[in-house]
Amino acid sequence: MADPPPEPTPWSPLEPAPPPVPSPPPGYGPPPGYGPPPGYGPPPGWGPPPPPPLPKAGSARTGPLPLHPMGVGDILDGAFKLLRANARSAVVISGALIVPMAFISAYLGRHALGGQSIFSALDDPSAVQQRSAGAGEIILLYGSVLARYLLFPFFIGAALSPVVEASYLGGERTAGEALRIAARVLPALISAWLLTRLLWTFGVLFCILPAFVVSTFFVVVAPALVIERLGAVAAMRRSVRLVRPMFWRILLISMLAGVIGYFVDNALGTMPQLVAVAIGTHRAWPLLAVGQIVGSLVTLPFVAIVAVLLYYDGRIRHEGFDLQLMAADLARGGNAS
């Protein structure tokens, strides 16, 4: 039996089929690299303005010197700049004390190793005859050594203070002018030196630490006395007042300056003294003096200048000395206009 025919579907109007939805071409999207350009951001240098430069002292002769609280590097660099700019005055002032004493001590020490050369003494030690020095020679010899290490640094620092003061503040002062200024306060200088040495001696007798304490507290006595025209006791009080807030820092800088001076002194003075010992001190004793002079003419002024910069650093930190100078400059500029 055959299958029945399929039933007809209901009638419906013929409609065109909807067009196919076009698909995007392959890789369609934003163009390659679309976005902000590489490195997009604020223009170069955009940001907070740099801090203003720190105020400077000095002049064209010295180069810029710090007129703000000074670090260790500022003080040492400033001391070398001031020494180089005022080398003539430093040599004249220091040499007035150092040269005569160096020749006296060298002449009194000419009988070392019997006056013979070191090579003769090594070949025949029995030939070395030490001449016994008299009491006067011994006193002069040891007195010259003590003067070089205890007396001269203080008075050279006092005589150089007017030179360093003028140079630091942008001026200039000759050695003659500085010596005349120091001569006017000479009695106070002598009194201050005696008092500080007395206290230092007590420190040495009791313990080495109090001696360092005394030396540190009175390190700026000479510049304070000469620059501010103070008396002996007033200068000592002034030094203690400036040093006390930064005692350990000043102790460190003073010791560092002393160590630098020691090595420079030996580097400059050893060679002439070795030549004198090789030739024989009886004939070449002037070379012993040259060795003392060359080193001392550099190291003693350097240490003295460090003391003056420590004095100004204390005034800048605790008294606003830099602001006082800037205010005075502004006032002068206003008056001039």
mmCIF file of C-alpha atoms in Angstrom:
data_model
loop_
_atom_site.group_PDB
_atom_site.id
_atom_site.type_symbol
_atom_site.label_atom_id
_atom_site.label_comp_id
_atom_site.label_asym_id
_atom_site.label_seq_id
_atom_site.Cartn_x
_atom_site.Cartn_y
_atom_site.Cartn_z
ATOM 1 C CA MET A 1 0.000 0.000 0.000
ATOM 2 C CA ALA A 2 1.438 3.288 -1.091
ATOM 3 C CA ASP A 3 2.156 6.166 1.384
ATOM 4 C CA PRO A 4 -0.337 9.054 1.408
ATOM 5 C CA PRO A 5 0.834 12.254 -0.277
ATOM 6 C CA PRO A 6 2.203 14.988 2.009
ATOM 7 C CA GLU A 7 -0.162 17.698 3.128
ATOM 8 C CA PRO A 8 0.293 21.048 1.420
ATOM 9 C CA THR A 9 1.867 23.817 3.502
ATOM 10 C CA PRO A 10 -0.239 26.874 4.242
ATOM 11 C CA TRP A 11 0.074 29.726 1.786
ATOM 12 C CA SER A 12 2.227 32.675 2.678
ATOM 13 C CA PRO A 13 3.461 35.603 0.555
ATOM 14 C CA LEU A 14 6.924 35.244 -0.852
ATOM 15 C CA GLU A 15 9.436 37.604 0.898
ATOM 16 C CA PRO A 16 13.063 38.109 -0.025
ATOM 17 C CA ALA A 17 15.528 36.671 2.357
ATOM 18 C CA PRO A 18 17.322 39.293 4.538
ATOM 19 C CA PRO A 19 20.750 40.238 3.262
ATOM 20 C CA PRO A 20 23.639 38.727 5.175
ATOM 21 C CA VAL A 21 25.263 40.942 7.789
ATOM 22 C CA PRO A 22 28.682 42.006 6.507
ATOM 23 C CA SER A 23 31.503 40.912 8.748
ATOM 24 C CA PRO A 24 34.319 43.359 9.547
ATOM 25 C CA PRO A 25 37.443 42.939 7.528
ATOM 26 C CA PRO A 26 40.191 40.992 9.219
ATOM 27 C CA GLY A 27 42.235 43.042 11.714
ATOM 28 C CA TYR A 28 39.712 45.883 11.798
ATOM 29 C CA GLY A 29 40.291 48.154 14.791
ATOM 30 C CA PRO A 30 42.125 51.285 15.758
ATOM 31 C CA PRO A 31 45.154 52.097 13.661
ATOM 32 C CA PRO A 32 48.402 50.637 14.938
ATOM 33 C CA GLY A 33 49.989 52.714 17.707
ATOM 34 C CA TYR A 34 46.840 54.690 18.300
ATOM 35 C CA GLY A 35 47.078 56.537 21.594
ATOM 36 C CA PRO A 36 49.289 59.191 23.170
ATOM 37 C CA PRO A 37 52.657 59.672 21.526
ATOM 38 C CA PRO A 38 55.600 57.944 23.169
ATOM 39 C CA GLY A 39 56.935 59.842 26.157
ATOM 40 C CA TYR A 40 53.802 61.943 26.386
ATOM 41 C CA GLY A 41 53.876 63.959 29.562
ATOM 42 C CA PRO A 42 54.817 67.371 30.893
ATOM 43 C CA PRO A 43 57.442 69.292 28.931
ATOM 44 C CA PRO A 44 61.061 68.875 30.014
ATOM 45 C CA GLY A 45 61.893 70.804 33.164
ATOM 46 C CA TRP A 46 58.291 70.839 34.292
ATOM 47 C CA GLY A 47 58.001 70.650 38.055
ATOM 48 C CA PRO A 48 58.832 72.665 41.138
ATOM 49 C CA PRO A 49 61.486 75.328 40.563
ATOM 50 C CA PRO A 50 64.991 74.511 41.828
ATOM 51 C CA PRO A 51 65.950 75.940 45.191
ATOM 52 C CA PRO A 52 67.755 79.278 45.063
ATOM 53 C CA PRO A 53 71.551 79.117 45.210
ATOM 54 C CA LEU A 54 73.124 79.457 48.622
ATOM 55 C CA PRO A 55 74.634 82.867 49.361
ATOM 56 C CA LYS A 56 78.351 83.231 48.783
ATOM 57 C CA ALA A 57 81.107 85.386 50.174
ATOM 58 C CA GLY A 58 84.596 86.053 48.857
ATOM 59 C CA SER A 59 85.755 87.922 45.784
ATOM 60 C CA ALA A 60 87.329 87.312 42.396
ATOM 61 C CA ARG A 61 90.656 86.664 44.129
ATOM 62 C CA THR A 62 89.322 83.929 46.383
ATOM 63 C CA GLY A 63 86.499 82.533 44.315
ATOM 64 C CA PRO A 64 83.102 81.890 45.910
ATOM 65 C CA LEU A 65 83.215 81.165 49.634
ATOM 66 C CA PRO A 66 80.313 79.802 51.707
ATOM 67 C CA LEU A 67 78.161 82.414 53.413
ATOM 68 C CA HIS A 68 75.901 79.813 55.006
ATOM 69 C CA PRO A 69 76.309 77.052 57.612
ATOM 70 C CA MET A 70 79.489 75.307 56.511
ATOM 71 C CA GLY A 71 80.229 71.622 56.298
ATOM 72 C CA VAL A 72 83.638 70.069 56.779
ATOM 73 C CA GLY A 73 84.384 70.273 53.059
ATOM 74 C CA ASP A 74 83.295 73.922 52.907
ATOM 75 C CA ILE A 75 85.691 74.886 55.700
ATOM 76 C CA LEU A 76 88.699 72.974 54.363
ATOM 77 C CA ASP A 77 88.126 74.111 50.773
ATOM 78 C CA GLY A 78 87.598 77.692 51.923
ATOM 79 C CA ALA A 79 90.801 77.576 53.969
ATOM 80 C CA PHE A 80 92.846 76.510 50.945
ATOM 81 C CA LYS A 81 91.206 79.186 48.766
ATOM 82 C CA LEU A 82 91.901 81.920 51.312
ATOM 83 C CA LEU A 83 95.469 80.716 51.803
ATOM 84 C CA ARG A 84 96.116 80.768 48.059
ATOM 85 C CA ALA A 85 94.540 84.211 47.640
ATOM 86 C CA ASN A 86 96.500 85.691 50.562
ATOM 87 C CA ALA A 87 99.733 83.734 50.189
ATOM 88 C CA ARG A 88 101.956 86.831 50.299
ATOM 89 C CA SER A 89 100.433 88.153 53.514
ATOM 90 C CA ALA A 90 100.525 84.684 55.076
ATOM 91 C CA VAL A 91 104.213 84.261 54.239
ATOM 92 C CA VAL A 92 105.138 87.726 55.548
ATOM 93 C CA ILE A 93 103.219 87.384 58.805
ATOM 94 C CA SER A 94 104.241 83.790 59.493
ATOM 95 C CA GLY A 95 107.817 84.268 58.355
ATOM 96 C CA ALA A 96 108.354 87.163 60.758
ATOM 97 C CA LEU A 97 108.088 84.655 63.619
ATOM 98 C CA ILE A 98 109.044 81.344 62.047
ATOM 99 C CA VAL A 99 112.243 82.199 60.156
ATOM 100 C CA PRO A 100 114.345 83.612 63.034
ATOM 101 C CA MET A 101 113.297 80.854 65.428
ATOM 102 C CA ALA A 102 113.935 78.131 62.843
ATOM 103 C CA PHE A 103 117.514 79.285 62.261
ATOM 104 C CA ILE A 104 118.147 79.560 66.001
ATOM 105 C CA SER A 105 116.899 76.026 66.699
ATOM 106 C CA ALA A 106 118.745 74.596 63.688
ATOM 107 C CA TYR A 107 122.009 76.224 64.741
ATOM 108 C CA LEU A 108 121.641 74.883 68.272
ATOM 109 C CA GLY A 109 120.923 71.400 66.924
ATOM 110 C CA ARG A 110 123.843 71.307 64.501
ATOM 111 C CA HIS A 111 125.816 68.946 66.781
ATOM 112 C CA ALA A 112 123.410 66.055 66.315
ATOM 113 C CA LEU A 113 125.387 62.889 65.470
ATOM 114 C CA GLY A 114 128.498 64.864 66.330
ATOM 115 C CA GLY A 115 127.858 67.064 63.296
ATOM 116 C CA GLN A 116 128.763 64.184 60.970
ATOM 117 C CA SER A 117 126.673 62.700 58.196
ATOM 118 C CA ILE A 118 124.454 59.747 58.877
ATOM 119 C CA PHE A 119 126.625 57.587 56.628
ATOM 120 C CA SER A 120 129.777 58.352 58.620
ATOM 121 C CA ALA A 121 127.945 57.600 61.836
ATOM 122 C CA LEU A 122 126.767 54.242 60.489
ATOM 123 C CA ASP A 123 130.228 53.295 59.230
ATOM 124 C CA ASP A 124 131.986 54.176 62.488
ATOM 125 C CA PRO A 125 129.627 54.797 65.416
ATOM 126 C CA SER A 126 132.566 55.202 67.777
ATOM 127 C CA ALA A 127 133.697 58.287 65.853
ATOM 128 C CA VAL A 128 130.514 60.127 66.788
ATOM 129 C CA GLN A 129 131.328 62.447 69.650
ATOM 130 C CA GLN A 130 128.368 64.223 71.131
ATOM 131 C CA ARG A 131 129.274 67.620 72.493
ATOM 132 C CA SER A 132 127.506 68.424 75.731
ATOM 133 C CA ALA A 133 125.358 71.517 75.327
ATOM 134 C CA GLY A 134 125.241 74.221 77.922
ATOM 135 C CA ALA A 135 122.172 75.095 79.931
ATOM 136 C CA GLY A 136 121.531 78.187 77.812
ATOM 137 C CA GLU A 137 121.574 76.224 74.568
ATOM 138 C CA ILE A 138 119.223 73.605 75.976
ATOM 139 C CA ILE A 139 116.764 76.272 77.109
ATOM 140 C CA LEU A 140 116.855 77.998 73.720
ATOM 141 C CA LEU A 141 116.498 74.709 71.847
ATOM 142 C CA TYR A 142 113.479 73.467 73.794
ATOM 143 C CA GLY A 143 112.056 76.964 73.962
ATOM 144 C CA SER A 144 112.099 77.230 70.172
ATOM 145 C CA VAL A 145 110.286 73.893 69.857
ATOM 146 C CA LEU A 146 107.606 74.937 72.341
ATOM 147 C CA ALA A 147 107.233 78.311 70.631
ATOM 148 C CA ARG A 148 106.665 76.659 67.269
ATOM 149 C CA TYR A 149 103.876 74.399 68.513
ATOM 150 C CA LEU A 150 102.296 76.385 71.362
ATOM 151 C CA LEU A 151 103.004 80.087 70.834
ATOM 152 C CA PHE A 152 103.238 80.719 67.097
ATOM 153 C CA PRO A 153 99.884 79.171 66.038
ATOM 154 C CA PHE A 154 97.986 81.505 68.370
ATOM 155 C CA PHE A 155 99.768 84.727 67.401
ATOM 156 C CA ILE A 156 99.950 83.898 63.704
ATOM 157 C CA GLY A 157 96.209 83.207 63.825
ATOM 158 C CA ALA A 158 95.616 86.542 65.525
ATOM 159 C CA ALA A 159 97.729 88.479 63.000
ATOM 160 C CA LEU A 160 96.125 86.700 60.022
ATOM 161 C CA SER A 161 92.563 87.237 61.256
ATOM 162 C CA PRO A 162 92.208 90.763 59.801
ATOM 163 C CA VAL A 163 93.513 89.540 56.439
ATOM 164 C CA VAL A 164 91.131 86.569 56.364
ATOM 165 C CA GLU A 165 88.226 88.718 57.596
ATOM 166 C CA ALA A 166 88.648 91.235 54.772
ATOM 167 C CA SER A 167 89.170 88.546 52.126
ATOM 168 C CA TYR A 168 86.187 86.489 53.300
ATOM 169 C CA LEU A 169 83.918 89.530 53.153
ATOM 170 C CA GLY A 170 85.089 90.481 49.661
ATOM 171 C CA GLY A 171 87.797 93.020 50.475
ATOM 172 C CA GLU A 172 91.556 93.030 50.820
ATOM 173 C CA ARG A 173 93.979 93.920 53.589
ATOM 174 C CA THR A 174 97.770 93.942 53.497
ATOM 175 C CA ALA A 175 100.087 92.228 55.951
ATOM 176 C CA GLY A 176 101.223 95.600 57.318
ATOM 177 C CA GLU A 177 97.665 96.670 58.087
ATOM 178 C CA ALA A 178 96.935 93.349 59.760
ATOM 179 C CA LEU A 179 100.057 93.546 61.913
ATOM 180 C CA ARG A 180 99.140 97.059 63.028
ATOM 181 C CA ILE A 181 95.646 95.878 64.000
ATOM 182 C CA ALA A 182 97.065 92.940 65.954
ATOM 183 C CA ALA A 183 99.641 95.196 67.653
ATOM 184 C CA ARG A 184 96.856 97.379 69.049
ATOM 185 C CA VAL A 185 95.422 94.403 70.952
ATOM 186 C CA LEU A 186 98.760 92.781 71.784
ATOM 187 C CA PRO A 187 98.378 93.033 75.596
ATOM 188 C CA ALA A 188 94.998 91.311 75.396
ATOM 189 C CA LEU A 189 96.465 88.658 73.083
ATOM 190 C CA ILE A 190 99.272 87.896 75.520
ATOM 191 C CA SER A 191 96.827 87.681 78.435
ATOM 192 C CA ALA A 192 94.467 85.412 76.493
ATOM 193 C CA TRP A 193 97.319 83.128 75.464
ATOM 194 C CA LEU A 194 98.605 82.844 79.028
ATOM 195 C CA LEU A 195 95.147 82.066 80.424
ATOM 196 C CA THR A 196 94.326 79.459 77.781
ATOM 197 C CA ARG A 197 97.761 77.820 78.143
ATOM 198 C CA LEU A 198 97.318 77.719 81.913
ATOM 199 C CA LEU A 199 93.996 75.936 81.601
ATOM 200 C CA TRP A 200 95.448 73.637 78.949
ATOM 201 C CA THR A 201 98.365 72.754 81.267
ATOM 202 C CA PHE A 202 95.943 71.797 84.031
ATOM 203 C CA GLY A 203 94.176 69.568 81.520
ATOM 204 C CA VAL A 204 97.432 67.870 80.554
ATOM 205 C CA LEU A 205 98.394 67.280 84.180
ATOM 206 C CA PHE A 206 95.082 65.677 85.106
ATOM 207 C CA CYS A 207 94.080 63.827 81.956
ATOM 208 C CA ILE A 208 94.557 64.124 78.215
ATOM 209 C CA LEU A 209 90.808 64.492 77.552
ATOM 210 C CA PRO A 210 90.358 67.794 79.442
ATOM 211 C CA ALA A 211 93.278 69.195 77.435
ATOM 212 C CA PHE A 212 91.373 68.467 74.218
ATOM 213 C CA VAL A 213 88.262 69.998 75.737
ATOM 214 C CA VAL A 214 90.111 73.204 76.655
ATOM 215 C CA SER A 215 91.743 73.449 73.227
ATOM 216 C CA THR A 216 88.405 73.027 71.471
ATOM 217 C CA PHE A 217 86.487 75.545 73.573
ATOM 218 C CA PHE A 218 89.166 78.209 73.010
ATOM 219 C CA VAL A 219 89.908 77.494 69.340
ATOM 220 C CA VAL A 220 88.374 80.800 68.139
ATOM 221 C CA VAL A 221 89.749 83.065 70.888
ATOM 222 C CA ALA A 222 92.301 84.761 68.606
ATOM 223 C CA PRO A 223 89.912 85.653 65.748
ATOM 224 C CA ALA A 224 87.189 86.776 68.174
ATOM 225 C CA LEU A 225 89.622 88.989 70.073
ATOM 226 C CA VAL A 226 91.096 90.686 66.995
ATOM 227 C CA ILE A 227 87.986 90.967 64.815
ATOM 228 C CA GLU A 228 85.657 92.163 67.574
ATOM 229 C CA ARG A 229 88.336 94.071 69.573
ATOM 230 C CA LEU A 230 87.558 92.214 72.805
ATOM 231 C CA GLY A 231 89.536 91.819 75.977
ATOM 232 C CA ALA A 232 91.187 88.558 76.965
ATOM 233 C CA VAL A 233 88.444 87.209 79.228
ATOM 234 C CA ALA A 234 85.661 88.496 76.973
ATOM 235 C CA ALA A 235 87.251 86.744 73.974
ATOM 236 C CA MET A 236 87.492 83.490 75.930
ATOM 237 C CA ARG A 237 83.821 83.739 76.904
ATOM 238 C CA ARG A 238 82.914 84.563 73.320
ATOM 239 C CA SER A 239 84.785 81.497 72.067
ATOM 240 C CA VAL A 240 83.039 79.211 74.553
ATOM 241 C CA ARG A 241 79.657 80.673 73.585
ATOM 242 C CA LEU A 242 80.236 80.039 69.867
ATOM 243 C CA VAL A 243 81.767 76.595 70.291
ATOM 244 C CA ARG A 244 79.455 75.064 72.900
ATOM 245 C CA PRO A 245 76.453 74.327 70.598
ATOM 246 C CA MET A 246 78.658 72.448 68.112
ATOM 247 C CA PHE A 247 81.479 71.222 70.325
ATOM 248 C CA TRP A 248 81.982 67.747 68.819
ATOM 249 C CA ARG A 249 81.842 69.056 65.271
ATOM 250 C CA ILE A 250 84.499 71.697 65.962
ATOM 251 C CA LEU A 251 86.652 69.130 67.772
ATOM 252 C CA LEU A 252 86.490 66.857 64.704
ATOM 253 C CA ILE A 253 87.305 69.675 62.255
ATOM 254 C CA SER A 254 90.161 70.969 64.425
ATOM 255 C CA MET A 255 91.709 67.500 64.670
ATOM 256 C CA LEU A 256 91.274 66.952 60.930
ATOM 257 C CA ALA A 257 92.962 70.283 60.152
ATOM 258 C CA GLY A 258 95.807 69.353 62.513
ATOM 259 C CA VAL A 259 96.278 65.978 60.825
ATOM 260 C CA ILE A 260 96.331 67.608 57.373
ATOM 261 C CA GLY A 261 98.842 70.171 58.609
ATOM 262 C CA TYR A 262 101.028 67.429 60.102
ATOM 263 C CA PHE A 263 101.264 65.474 56.852
ATOM 264 C CA VAL A 264 101.792 68.589 54.722
ATOM 265 C CA ASP A 265 104.511 69.783 57.105
ATOM 266 C CA ASN A 266 106.317 66.468 56.882
ATOM 267 C CA ALA A 267 105.906 66.233 53.124
ATOM 268 C CA LEU A 268 107.433 69.678 52.578
ATOM 269 C CA GLY A 269 110.051 69.706 55.315
ATOM 270 C CA THR A 270 111.431 66.173 55.352
ATOM 271 C CA MET A 271 113.539 66.365 52.200
ATOM 272 C CA PRO A 272 115.753 69.342 53.210
ATOM 273 C CA GLN A 273 116.299 67.804 56.625
ATOM 274 C CA LEU A 274 117.254 64.437 55.117
ATOM 275 C CA VAL A 275 119.775 66.180 52.875
ATOM 276 C CA ALA A 276 121.208 67.970 55.917
ATOM 277 C CA VAL A 277 121.603 64.683 57.802
ATOM 278 C CA ALA A 278 123.209 63.064 54.758
ATOM 279 C CA ILE A 279 125.749 65.887 54.363
ATOM 280 C CA GLY A 280 126.332 66.446 58.048
ATOM 281 C CA THR A 281 124.486 68.855 60.304
ATOM 282 C CA HIS A 282 127.676 70.669 61.321
ATOM 283 C CA ARG A 283 127.962 72.118 57.804
ATOM 284 C CA ALA A 284 124.400 71.775 56.475
ATOM 285 C CA TRP A 285 122.469 73.013 59.510
ATOM 286 C CA PRO A 286 120.792 75.787 57.440
ATOM 287 C CA LEU A 287 118.957 73.012 55.610
ATOM 288 C CA LEU A 288 117.465 71.957 58.934
ATOM 289 C CA ALA A 289 116.079 75.478 59.237
ATOM 290 C CA VAL A 290 114.761 75.399 55.665
ATOM 291 C CA GLY A 291 112.906 72.178 56.419
ATOM 292 C CA GLN A 292 111.182 73.791 59.392
ATOM 293 C CA ILE A 293 110.409 77.009 57.533
ATOM 294 C CA VAL A 294 108.917 75.513 54.358
ATOM 295 C CA GLY A 295 106.458 73.306 56.185
ATOM 296 C CA SER A 296 105.478 75.881 58.809
ATOM 297 C CA LEU A 297 104.832 78.655 56.272
ATOM 298 C CA VAL A 298 102.026 76.521 54.838
ATOM 299 C CA THR A 299 100.613 74.588 57.770
ATOM 300 C CA LEU A 300 100.437 77.299 60.448
ATOM 301 C CA PRO A 301 98.516 79.795 58.255
ATOM 302 C CA PHE A 302 96.232 76.982 57.077
ATOM 303 C CA VAL A 303 95.298 76.008 60.646
ATOM 304 C CA ALA A 304 94.842 79.688 61.551
ATOM 305 C CA ILE A 305 92.476 80.243 58.611
ATOM 306 C CA VAL A 306 90.441 77.188 59.625
ATOM 307 C CA ALA A 307 89.983 78.789 63.061
ATOM 308 C CA VAL A 308 88.709 82.036 61.468
ATOM 309 C CA LEU A 309 86.222 80.104 59.314
ATOM 310 C CA LEU A 310 85.029 78.197 62.391
ATOM 311 C CA TYR A 311 84.460 81.572 64.060
ATOM 312 C CA TYR A 312 82.324 82.802 61.145
ATOM 313 C CA ASP A 313 80.520 79.463 60.913
ATOM 314 C CA GLY A 314 79.498 79.795 64.563
ATOM 315 C CA ARG A 315 78.220 83.327 63.995
ATOM 316 C CA ILE A 316 76.288 82.245 60.892
ATOM 317 C CA ARG A 317 74.665 79.274 62.639
ATOM 318 C CA HIS A 318 73.753 80.931 65.929
ATOM 319 C CA GLU A 319 73.571 84.668 65.226
ATOM 320 C CA GLY A 320 72.371 84.904 61.631
ATOM 321 C CA PHE A 321 75.543 86.652 60.509
ATOM 322 C CA ASP A 322 74.793 85.823 56.871
ATOM 323 C CA LEU A 323 71.363 87.453 57.136
ATOM 324 C CA GLN A 324 72.901 90.521 58.734
ATOM 325 C CA LEU A 325 75.309 90.883 55.815
ATOM 326 C CA MET A 326 72.562 90.437 53.222
ATOM 327 C CA ALA A 327 70.358 92.986 55.004
ATOM 328 C CA ALA A 328 73.252 95.441 55.098
ATOM 329 C CA ASP A 329 73.834 94.926 51.354
ATOM 330 C CA LEU A 330 70.149 95.560 50.622
ATOM 331 C CA ALA A 331 70.212 98.702 52.757
ATOM 332 C CA ARG A 332 73.279 100.010 50.938
ATOM 333 C CA GLY A 333 71.631 99.269 47.592
ATOM 334 C CA GLY A 334 68.492 101.125 48.660
ATOM 335 C CA ASN A 335 70.449 104.136 49.828
ATOM 336 C CA ALA A 336 72.461 104.200 46.606
ATOM 337 C CA SER A 337 69.298 104.250 44.514
#
